């Protein structure tokens, strides 16, 4: 596979201030870690060699493990055995030897101390076939954030080799139900570093990330009825955005983060409204005698997709974000719900019931062709990765709630579970700046 | 007087007769209960404090139709089926005759499908029961309808039996919620 040839970027310019991320504090560290199991792989895996990071041996090994784990889990790469070779970003490269090992690409780097005591991870990526330098970067990080630096490096390698942005540095929010407790947790995309943002004795559903990743809107039953909150992750500050008579649910952010599409029953049955992200007076968007729910903005903000039973069975519709007459989008089967437009605007993921099984399906929005992506029976709550390549969803294995991630082409599958409880309601966060 | 709730025995008998399976005290059986009480058909309840935890026996006596509080629904449906009409009628009648009582109707769904859709479906189920009662003369402010969606399953199982049990609207009287 030919690799994309790009200029060597200025490493200083690329250095990110990971330390700022370290200041986020979400409260207590969760006990339960998500564990990931991969089933399936991409069709054409890129053989890549990630040499052990030089410098401090212990930290270097930890960093190398994160980078390799990320690339391998994506299903798009085949890790080439490096034979324990430790190379730094300035080591001379014997391209012939790496080619003989079967590598198309090679990364080499080191971990050192910056003058202010933080760690500095530097690395370089090579195209083995062309014997060329594909670029490199340096990331400054406090030691506890070594994993974050590893994800940044994996993102860099992923983007150089596939041409699309990596999502290893992103986070996933989900609800963990354990005993009678509900916890809204936020974990790294590899399931590690889970932090609890909210603990409640009552259900929490429908978490939705603000486009800038700083806040999460969700529905909490803590006041014995569904109310919509917006929760700032860094401060833990919570704001009630919708607490009208009846039920308040299904928050979805507008692409500019200024408004939320929500579902209220204040005027009768569930209908879609929009409201300012800080609250205010809701504006009604849909009008039916039946159920209208699960609104989601298209990435360009032009449409709102939603589920409605106005035609006699729950189906997906879309309406102009400024209102008007909705257009039906799904036609096959008697139950199509939970529409999720992909961030690239090309497809729509949703849950279809086929012969009693609830499965993830994806529609190509230009051809309107539908493909069922899963072989499970109780899929719920799909959520696209910000690069549109993977979809995380909730499903059930052996009577327990687990998360599953499927590539949009259905080839790659991962399963994320927590030993101590049911995991549900996943929401994949946006790209981190 | 310790308890301010008083129910006339005659009206309890009437309530039982409404169920169609009430028994009479005279042991003759077969004949429908004839009640010459001027309050016939009216289950009169005096409640000083409707928030008290003690409900009149007519609401809890297993022999009273009013002790039955659950309306079950078919998959994906929120229309109240014919078989629950007598149950809803009886509660409506009680509420019309006892305006001081308020109820909460909780709609529920089975665990399958979308949580948000189920939240809306549960609301529709609760609203359906509420609408019937309002048409029968119950005041809107006597009834609150809410949905628990699939979040509070009564049956914890994962099969047809549990799913059927959870597709339900429950009537709760003040003091029970």
Coordinates of C-alpha atoms in Angstrom, one line a residue, chain B residues 25 47 97 108 159 161 172:
Chain B
X25 CA -73.9 -11.3 52.8
X47 CA -60.5 12.0 53.7
X97 CA -67.0 10.6 43.3
X108 CA -43.7 1.3 31.4
X159 CA -38.0 -13.2 28.0
X161 CA -43.1 -13.3 30.1
X172 CA -51.0 4.8 42.0

